[in-house]
Amino acid sequence: MIDLNIPWPVSGPNAASPSDRAKISSAKASILFLQELGYKAVALNCIYQGKIPATLKCPVPDEIHKEFPDIRIYTRVTIVAEDLNHSFNLPNLYQQFDIVAIRPMSEKMLQAACTNLDVDIVSMDMTRRLPCIPKHKTIGAATERGVKIEVVYAPGLSSDPLARKTSIANNSLVVRAARCRGLVISSESLSSLSLRGPFDIMNLSYIWGLNSARAREAVSKNPEAVIRNGLLRKKSYKQVVIAEPEEVREPLRKKQKV
Amino acid sequence: MVRLKSRYLLFQIVYPTDTLSTSEDAKTRFLKIHRTSDASVVNARNLTQIFKDEMEELHGDLGAGSIMTTLNVKYFSPVTSTGIVRVGRQFLREFWAALTNITDIDNTPVVINVVHVSATIKKCEIAAIERNQQIVRYLQRGGLAVKEEKVDMSDEE
């Protein structure tokens, strides 16, 4: 059970401002709460608008893995992309983050993201009207390539009826366009108040039109594939060979014994 | 005439907070989330009403009407914040979605976590007892049991 979207504050030059610190502590509380709900892995999501500087560094500190020994933590970047001509410096992002996602804001961008760009996740902004009605041809191209489509549930849990309606409408559209395949369900929740248990989410996705087998895939198998793909790209040579220090390989060896 | 089939959901009310931190040990954190409920606010009768209201909010009159006769909170223990609710089998999915959509009870933020679904109340009861035993054992070990279990799970994957 994996949640690939816990927003992590992206600070500009004035790092560690009080509001950022509050956001970090609430993100950490969210991780602990997810752990209690039975999740095994989370990804911390850093969202950037538009152009990506070439020297971007991952804002998530390395110590975070030690701080949470009971849950696997990955880093993820989401590029909010409006213009195809912007350079996103993807090779740099591959080095800095485990998972690379894109949030297209126009139909052209969605088309490009699904067919060309080498990313792991295509994520749409579910809080607003979608830029276009997603077509099966576009989304299907993404699923064919192994790029997963993200569906987000936290905005649908707000008390505002309009936000709920928009979220349900958008999620159903995406689920329909994807024909239930190649989806990942994640939270995108700013506080631990709108996180839910994995089985509750599987059931919740029923109202978007997912059947239970596909829903289960969308919280377990598919996000796992995203993580594996991301790690292979980051650490391996041509996705074939991995050279790693001894201690990282430890779990693998255990598995062989069993 | 086919008999009326129903489903029993074992649910648990958990209290999310943004004050969890890694400096506390697992046991303290666990107890922070799994609080006892205030029996005057959260009891079987109020919960029935809350569930009905939420059902109406999410699924409208059609949803509220369809569960009106079958919905019944059979059991709720404020000490462990767990309960059993009965609902007609046809409307299980819709009703569960409504439970998931509940964000607060009387302005206290809550998350309702469905732990078990079964067709007889007896199986639900057994599941509840087993779960409570597990939790007690977990707390007696000071929150260590779950850690071992998690290592096993990651190996299997």
Short mmCIF file of C-alpha atoms in Angstrom, two decimals:
data_model
loop_
_atom_site.label_atom_id
_atom_site.label_comp_id
_atom_site.label_asym_id
_atom_site.label_seq_id
_atom_site.Cartn_x
_atom_site.Cartn_y
_atom_site.Cartn_z
CA MET A 1 0.00 0.00 0.00
CA ILE A 2 1.63 3.14 -1.25
CA ASP A 3 0.77 6.83 -1.29
CA LEU A 4 2.75 8.71 -3.90
CA ASN A 5 1.71 12.24 -3.05
CA ILE A 6 2.44 13.98 0.22
CA PRO A 7 3.13 17.62 -0.65
CA TRP A 8 6.45 18.88 0.65
CA PRO A 9 7.04 22.66 0.84
CA VAL A 10 9.25 24.06 -1.87
CA SER A 11 11.06 27.05 -0.49
CA GLY A 12 12.76 29.68 -2.59
CA PRO A 13 15.81 31.52 -1.33
CA ASN A 14 14.34 32.13 2.14
CA ALA A 15 14.54 28.57 3.35
CA ALA A 16 13.16 27.55 6.73
CA SER A 17 10.61 30.34 7.05
CA PRO A 18 8.04 29.72 9.82
CA SER A 19 5.28 28.76 7.39
CA ASP A 20 7.58 26.26 5.71
CA ARG A 21 8.53 24.77 9.02
CA ALA A 22 4.86 24.32 9.89
CA LYS A 23 4.26 22.64 6.55
CA ILE A 24 7.20 20.32 7.09
CA SER A 25 5.98 19.26 10.52
CA SER A 26 2.48 18.65 9.18
CA ALA A 27 3.93 16.60 6.32
CA LYS A 28 5.86 14.55 8.84
CA ALA A 29 2.71 14.04 10.91
CA SER A 30 1.01 12.88 7.71
CA ILE A 31 3.73 10.30 7.13
CA LEU A 32 3.28 8.93 10.65
CA PHE A 33 -0.48 8.84 10.26
CA LEU A 34 -0.20 6.97 6.96
CA GLN A 35 2.09 4.52 8.69
CA GLU A 36 -0.60 3.91 11.32
CA LEU A 37 -3.18 3.40 8.58
CA GLY A 38 -1.06 0.60 7.14
CA TYR A 39 0.90 2.18 4.30
CA LYS A 40 4.33 0.80 3.53
CA ALA A 41 5.76 3.59 1.41
CA VAL A 42 5.15 7.28 0.68
CA ALA A 43 6.55 9.76 -1.79
CA LEU A 44 7.15 13.37 -0.81
CA ASN A 45 5.98 15.61 -3.59
CA CYS A 46 7.75 18.86 -4.51
CA ILE A 47 5.71 20.96 -6.92
CA TYR A 48 7.37 23.46 -9.25
CA GLN A 49 5.71 25.90 -11.63
CA GLY A 50 6.81 26.44 -15.19
CA LYS A 51 10.50 26.65 -15.95
CA ILE A 52 12.84 24.46 -13.99
CA PRO A 53 16.26 25.89 -13.17
CA ALA A 54 19.17 23.72 -14.26
CA THR A 55 20.67 23.63 -10.79
CA LEU A 56 17.57 22.55 -8.92
CA LYS A 57 18.25 20.57 -5.79
CA CYS A 58 15.89 18.25 -4.01
CA PRO A 59 14.56 20.14 -0.94
CA VAL A 60 13.92 16.96 1.04
CA PRO A 61 16.80 16.33 3.46
CA ASP A 62 18.58 12.98 3.32
CA GLU A 63 18.16 12.37 7.05
CA ILE A 64 14.46 11.77 6.52
CA HIS A 65 15.06 8.08 5.80
CA LYS A 66 16.65 7.67 9.21
CA GLU A 67 13.89 9.63 10.89
CA PHE A 68 11.22 7.20 9.69
CA PRO A 69 12.72 3.72 9.88
CA ASP A 70 9.38 1.89 9.55
CA ILE A 71 8.23 3.30 6.25
CA ARG A 72 9.93 3.67 2.89
CA ILE A 73 10.23 7.27 1.72
CA TYR A 74 10.80 8.48 -1.81
CA THR A 75 11.09 11.91 -3.34
CA ARG A 76 8.97 13.09 -6.19
CA VAL A 77 8.93 16.20 -8.30
CA THR A 78 5.85 17.51 -10.09
CA ILE A 79 6.31 20.01 -12.89
CA VAL A 80 3.30 22.21 -13.53
CA ALA A 81 3.73 22.57 -17.27
CA GLU A 82 1.87 25.08 -19.41
CA ASP A 83 4.18 25.57 -22.33
CA LEU A 84 5.85 22.89 -24.38
CA ASN A 85 8.77 25.17 -25.20
CA HIS A 86 9.95 25.45 -21.62
CA SER A 87 12.92 23.30 -20.87
CA PHE A 88 12.36 21.12 -17.86
CA ASN A 89 15.97 19.92 -17.51
CA LEU A 90 14.73 16.39 -17.04
CA PRO A 91 18.20 14.76 -16.79
CA ASN A 92 18.96 16.88 -13.73
CA LEU A 93 15.60 15.98 -12.20
CA TYR A 94 16.28 12.29 -12.77
CA GLN A 95 19.40 12.63 -10.63
CA GLN A 96 17.74 14.64 -7.87
CA PHE A 97 14.41 12.88 -7.44
CA ASP A 98 13.20 9.30 -7.35
CA ILE A 99 9.98 9.95 -9.24
CA VAL A 100 9.29 12.56 -11.91
CA ALA A 101 5.72 13.63 -12.54
CA ILE A 102 4.17 16.20 -14.81
CA ARG A 103 0.97 18.20 -14.43
CA PRO A 104 -0.16 19.36 -17.85
CA MET A 105 -2.25 22.53 -17.92
CA SER A 106 -3.27 22.42 -21.58
CA GLU A 107 -4.45 19.83 -24.05
CA LYS A 108 -1.24 20.05 -26.09
CA MET A 109 0.85 19.57 -23.01
CA LEU A 110 -1.22 16.55 -21.97
CA GLN A 111 -0.72 15.05 -25.40
CA ALA A 112 3.03 15.59 -25.21
CA ALA A 113 3.24 14.26 -21.67
CA CYS A 114 1.37 11.11 -22.57
CA THR A 115 3.16 10.32 -25.80
CA ASN A 116 6.69 11.77 -25.65
CA LEU A 117 8.03 12.99 -22.34
CA ASP A 118 9.99 10.53 -20.30
CA VAL A 119 8.17 10.87 -16.97
CA ASP A 120 6.68 8.39 -14.50
CA ILE A 121 3.32 9.95 -13.69
CA VAL A 122 0.92 12.24 -15.48
CA SER A 123 -1.05 14.07 -12.83
CA MET A 124 -3.94 16.40 -13.49
CA ASP A 125 -5.15 19.22 -11.29
CA MET A 126 -8.33 17.73 -9.86
CA THR A 127 -9.40 20.81 -7.94
CA ARG A 128 -10.26 22.78 -11.05
CA ARG A 129 -11.97 22.01 -14.31
CA LEU A 130 -9.70 19.91 -16.44
CA PRO A 131 -8.08 21.79 -19.35
CA CYS A 132 -9.71 19.35 -21.76
CA ILE A 133 -11.74 16.17 -21.68
CA PRO A 134 -9.10 13.45 -21.62
CA LYS A 135 -9.39 11.06 -24.52
CA HIS A 136 -8.73 7.37 -24.38
CA LYS A 137 -6.32 7.68 -27.28
CA THR A 138 -4.12 10.12 -25.37
CA ILE A 139 -4.32 8.46 -21.98
CA GLY A 140 -4.06 5.02 -23.56
CA ALA A 141 -0.76 6.03 -25.17
CA ALA A 142 0.57 6.81 -21.72
CA THR A 143 -0.60 3.52 -20.20
CA GLU A 144 0.93 1.68 -23.12
CA ARG A 145 4.31 3.23 -22.37
CA GLY A 146 4.02 2.41 -18.68
CA VAL A 147 3.41 6.01 -17.64
CA LYS A 148 0.82 6.01 -14.87
CA ILE A 149 -2.08 8.41 -14.58
CA GLU A 150 -2.70 9.87 -11.15
CA VAL A 151 -6.07 10.16 -9.47
CA VAL A 152 -6.25 12.26 -6.32
CA TYR A 153 -8.78 11.80 -3.55
CA ALA A 154 -8.14 14.42 -0.84
CA PRO A 155 -9.81 17.40 -2.61
CA GLY A 156 -12.98 15.30 -2.83
CA LEU A 157 -13.14 14.98 0.94
CA SER A 158 -13.45 18.70 1.61
CA SER A 159 -16.66 20.07 3.08
CA ASP A 160 -17.19 22.38 0.13
CA PRO A 161 -19.81 20.72 -2.11
CA LEU A 162 -18.45 22.33 -5.28
CA ALA A 163 -14.96 20.97 -4.64
CA ARG A 164 -16.43 17.53 -4.06
CA LYS A 165 -18.42 17.63 -7.26
CA THR A 166 -15.45 18.83 -9.30
CA SER A 167 -13.26 16.14 -7.83
CA ILE A 168 -15.75 13.35 -8.51
CA ALA A 169 -16.36 14.63 -12.04
CA ASN A 170 -12.66 14.90 -12.88
CA ASN A 171 -11.75 11.58 -11.34
CA SER A 172 -14.54 9.78 -13.20
CA LEU A 173 -13.43 11.37 -16.46
CA VAL A 174 -9.85 10.27 -15.99
CA VAL A 175 -10.83 6.77 -14.88
CA ARG A 176 -13.10 6.41 -17.88
CA ALA A 177 -10.50 7.69 -20.33
CA ALA A 178 -7.91 5.31 -18.91
CA ARG A 179 -10.40 2.41 -19.10
CA CYS A 180 -9.43 1.67 -15.48
CA ARG A 181 -5.89 0.70 -16.47
CA GLY A 182 -2.59 2.20 -15.38
CA LEU A 183 -3.93 4.39 -12.62
CA VAL A 184 -2.39 5.35 -9.31
CA ILE A 185 -4.53 6.72 -6.49
CA SER A 186 -2.83 9.09 -4.10
CA SER A 187 -3.85 11.65 -1.54
CA GLU A 188 -2.28 15.06 -2.24
CA SER A 189 -3.41 16.02 1.22
CA LEU A 190 -1.93 19.05 2.96
CA SER A 191 -2.74 17.77 6.43
CA SER A 192 -3.31 14.40 7.98
CA LEU A 193 -7.03 15.19 8.36
CA SER A 194 -7.90 14.12 4.83
CA LEU A 195 -5.93 10.91 4.65
CA ARG A 196 -7.78 7.60 4.49
CA GLY A 197 -6.94 3.95 4.91
CA PRO A 198 -6.02 1.96 1.79
CA PHE A 199 -9.15 -0.19 1.83
CA ASP A 200 -11.38 2.83 2.28
CA ILE A 201 -9.81 4.37 -0.81
CA MET A 202 -10.28 1.20 -2.82
CA ASN A 203 -13.96 1.38 -2.00
CA LEU A 204 -14.12 5.14 -2.59
CA SER A 205 -12.82 4.65 -6.11
CA TYR A 206 -15.95 2.61 -6.78
CA ILE A 207 -17.89 5.85 -7.14
CA TRP A 208 -15.45 6.96 -9.86
CA GLY A 209 -16.15 3.77 -11.76
CA LEU A 210 -13.19 1.58 -10.82
CA ASN A 211 -13.81 -2.06 -10.06
CA SER A 212 -12.22 -3.57 -7.00
CA ALA A 213 -9.41 -5.47 -8.71
CA ARG A 214 -8.26 -2.39 -10.63
CA ALA A 215 -8.62 -0.29 -7.50
CA ARG A 216 -6.35 -2.62 -5.61
CA GLU A 217 -3.77 -2.38 -8.38
CA ALA A 218 -3.99 1.38 -8.24
CA VAL A 219 -2.85 1.55 -4.61
CA SER A 220 -0.38 -1.31 -4.61
CA LYS A 221 1.01 -2.70 -7.86
CA ASN A 222 1.00 0.41 -10.01
CA PRO A 223 2.71 2.78 -7.57
CA GLU A 224 5.25 0.07 -6.83
CA ALA A 225 5.99 -0.08 -10.57
CA VAL A 226 6.43 3.69 -10.62
CA ILE A 227 8.92 3.52 -7.78
CA ARG A 228 10.85 0.66 -9.33
CA ASN A 229 11.01 2.43 -12.67
CA GLY A 230 12.22 5.63 -11.03
CA LEU A 231 14.89 3.85 -9.01
CA LEU A 232 16.12 1.96 -12.05
CA ARG A 233 16.49 5.17 -13.98
CA LYS A 234 18.27 6.90 -11.13
CA LYS A 235 20.64 4.17 -10.07
CA SER A 236 21.15 1.77 -12.93
CA TYR A 237 23.22 1.79 -16.07
CA LYS A 238 20.81 1.64 -19.03
CA GLN A 239 18.18 0.10 -16.70
CA VAL A 240 20.13 -3.14 -16.61
CA VAL A 241 22.90 -3.10 -14.04
CA ILE A 242 22.89 -1.55 -10.58
CA ALA A 243 26.03 -0.91 -8.59
CA GLU A 244 25.18 -0.24 -4.98
CA PRO A 245 27.04 -0.12 -1.71
CA GLU A 246 26.86 -3.24 0.42
CA GLU A 247 24.37 -2.04 3.04
CA VAL A 248 21.74 -1.14 0.46
CA ARG A 249 21.86 -4.64 -0.93
CA GLU A 250 21.21 -6.25 2.42
CA PRO A 251 17.43 -6.86 2.02
CA LEU A 252 18.00 -8.54 -1.32
CA ARG A 253 20.34 -11.06 0.20
CA LYS A 254 17.86 -11.83 2.98
CA LYS A 255 15.28 -12.61 0.37
CA GLN A 256 17.53 -15.15 -1.32
CA LYS A 257 18.01 -17.04 1.94
CA VAL A 258 14.28 -17.36 2.43
CA MET B 1 -39.27 -14.47 -1.49
CA VAL B 2 -35.54 -13.98 -1.05
CA ARG B 3 -34.58 -12.95 2.40
CA LEU B 4 -33.13 -9.49 3.05
CA LYS B 5 -29.37 -9.70 2.99
CA SER B 6 -27.24 -7.30 4.89
CA ARG B 7 -23.61 -6.51 5.57
CA TYR B 8 -22.00 -5.66 8.87
CA LEU B 9 -19.12 -3.23 8.90
CA LEU B 10 -16.65 -3.13 11.73
CA PHE B 11 -15.44 0.45 11.80
CA GLN B 12 -13.08 2.41 13.90
CA ILE B 13 -13.00 6.13 14.55
CA VAL B 14 -9.47 7.48 14.54
CA TYR B 15 -8.50 10.99 15.45
CA PRO B 16 -5.87 12.44 13.13
CA THR B 17 -3.67 15.22 14.47
CA ASP B 18 -0.92 17.31 13.01
CA THR B 19 1.02 17.08 16.25
CA LEU B 20 2.51 13.64 15.67
CA SER B 21 6.28 13.66 15.70
CA THR B 22 9.08 11.16 15.47
CA SER B 23 10.43 12.18 18.87
CA GLU B 24 7.62 10.25 20.58
CA ASP B 25 7.71 6.48 20.70
CA ALA B 26 5.34 4.31 18.70
CA LYS B 27 3.08 3.62 21.67
CA THR B 28 2.46 7.29 22.47
CA ARG B 29 1.71 7.99 18.84
CA PHE B 30 -0.68 5.07 18.62
CA LEU B 31 -2.60 6.21 21.69
CA LYS B 32 -2.76 9.76 20.37
CA ILE B 33 -4.58 8.63 17.24
CA HIS B 34 -6.73 5.88 18.78
CA ARG B 35 -8.33 7.98 21.48
CA THR B 36 -11.42 7.08 23.45
CA SER B 37 -14.50 8.91 22.29
CA ASP B 38 -16.69 11.26 24.25
CA ALA B 39 -19.70 9.04 24.92
CA SER B 40 -22.14 11.95 25.13
CA VAL B 41 -21.33 13.03 21.56
CA VAL B 42 -20.24 9.85 19.86
CA ASN B 43 -22.72 7.10 20.67
CA ALA B 44 -24.72 4.59 18.67
CA ARG B 45 -27.75 6.83 18.26
CA ASN B 46 -25.82 9.93 17.18
CA LEU B 47 -23.70 7.89 14.81
CA THR B 48 -26.79 6.56 13.05
CA GLN B 49 -27.89 10.12 12.46
CA ILE B 50 -24.42 11.22 11.33
CA PHE B 51 -24.20 8.36 8.86
CA LYS B 52 -27.64 9.11 7.48
CA ASP B 53 -26.80 12.80 7.08
CA GLU B 54 -23.55 12.02 5.32
CA MET B 55 -25.29 9.54 3.05
CA GLU B 56 -27.74 12.27 2.10
CA GLU B 57 -24.95 14.74 1.50
CA LEU B 58 -23.02 12.44 -0.79
CA HIS B 59 -25.77 10.47 -2.54
CA GLY B 60 -28.78 12.75 -2.06
CA ASP B 61 -32.33 11.66 -1.29
CA LEU B 62 -31.94 8.49 -3.28
CA GLY B 63 -28.98 7.39 -1.21
CA ALA B 64 -30.49 8.40 2.09
CA GLY B 65 -33.76 6.67 1.29
CA SER B 66 -32.19 3.46 0.16
CA ILE B 67 -30.39 2.86 3.44
CA MET B 68 -33.00 4.40 5.72
CA THR B 69 -34.65 1.15 6.78
CA THR B 70 -31.58 -1.07 6.93
CA LEU B 71 -29.01 1.23 8.52
CA ASN B 72 -28.46 0.47 12.16
CA VAL B 73 -25.48 1.01 14.43
CA LYS B 74 -25.54 -2.29 16.29
CA TYR B 75 -22.73 -1.64 18.68
CA PHE B 76 -20.40 1.18 19.58
CA SER B 77 -17.82 1.22 22.31
CA PRO B 78 -16.59 4.73 23.14
CA VAL B 79 -13.62 3.28 25.02
CA THR B 80 -12.03 1.71 21.95
CA SER B 81 -13.90 3.93 19.45
CA THR B 82 -14.93 0.88 17.46
CA GLY B 83 -18.39 -0.11 16.38
CA ILE B 84 -20.46 -2.34 14.15
CA VAL B 85 -22.97 -0.96 11.70
CA ARG B 86 -25.46 -2.89 9.64
CA VAL B 87 -26.47 -1.90 6.13
CA GLY B 88 -28.35 -3.54 3.27
CA ARG B 89 -26.04 -5.48 1.01
CA GLN B 90 -26.99 -3.64 -2.18
CA PHE B 91 -25.92 -0.32 -0.75
CA LEU B 92 -22.70 -1.39 0.89
CA ARG B 93 -20.39 0.40 -1.54
CA GLU B 94 -22.31 3.65 -1.49
CA PHE B 95 -22.57 3.57 2.27
CA TRP B 96 -18.88 2.81 2.75
CA ALA B 97 -17.99 5.71 0.44
CA ALA B 98 -20.14 7.96 2.62
CA LEU B 99 -18.29 6.75 5.72
CA THR B 100 -14.99 7.59 4.05
CA ASN B 101 -16.28 11.06 3.26
CA ILE B 102 -16.97 11.92 6.89
CA THR B 103 -14.39 14.48 7.97
CA ASP B 104 -15.59 15.57 11.39
CA ILE B 105 -18.02 14.74 14.16
CA ASP B 106 -19.17 17.76 16.11
CA ASN B 107 -16.22 19.77 14.74
CA THR B 108 -13.65 17.25 15.91
CA PRO B 109 -11.73 15.94 12.90
CA VAL B 110 -12.14 12.19 12.55
CA VAL B 111 -11.29 9.51 10.05
CA ILE B 112 -13.56 6.50 9.88
CA ASN B 113 -11.61 3.42 9.02
CA VAL B 114 -13.50 0.29 8.00
CA VAL B 115 -11.64 -2.68 9.42
CA HIS B 116 -13.81 -5.62 8.49
CA VAL B 117 -16.90 -6.40 6.44
CA SER B 118 -18.94 -9.53 6.95
CA ALA B 119 -22.38 -10.92 6.38
CA THR B 120 -23.10 -11.95 9.95
CA ILE B 121 -22.72 -9.93 13.08
CA LYS B 122 -21.00 -12.85 14.75
CA LYS B 123 -18.03 -12.83 12.38
CA CYS B 124 -17.77 -9.09 12.89
CA GLU B 125 -17.68 -9.61 16.64
CA ILE B 126 -14.96 -12.24 16.32
CA ALA B 127 -12.93 -9.89 14.12
CA ALA B 128 -13.36 -7.09 16.66
CA ILE B 129 -12.22 -9.26 19.55
CA GLU B 130 -9.21 -10.55 17.64
CA ARG B 131 -8.26 -7.05 16.66
CA ASN B 132 -8.50 -5.79 20.22
CA GLN B 133 -6.31 -8.63 21.42
CA GLN B 134 -3.72 -7.75 18.81
CA ILE B 135 -3.75 -4.12 19.85
CA VAL B 136 -3.36 -4.98 23.53
CA ARG B 137 -0.41 -7.25 22.74
CA TYR B 138 1.09 -4.54 20.58
CA LEU B 139 0.82 -1.97 23.34
CA GLN B 140 2.21 -4.36 25.95
CA ARG B 141 5.33 -4.70 23.86
CA GLY B 142 5.56 -0.92 23.66
CA GLY B 143 4.84 -0.73 19.96
CA LEU B 144 7.47 -3.19 18.87
CA ALA B 145 5.34 -5.93 17.34
CA VAL B 146 4.30 -3.97 14.30
CA LYS B 147 7.88 -3.17 13.45
CA GLU B 148 8.78 -6.86 13.14
CA GLU B 149 5.70 -7.51 11.08
CA LYS B 150 6.60 -4.74 8.65
CA VAL B 151 10.05 -6.16 7.97
CA ASP B 152 8.46 -9.47 7.05
CA MET B 153 6.06 -7.79 4.68
CA SER B 154 8.77 -5.94 2.78
CA ASP B 155 10.69 -9.17 2.32
CA GLU B 156 7.71 -10.83 0.76
CA GLU B 157 7.35 -8.10 -1.80
#
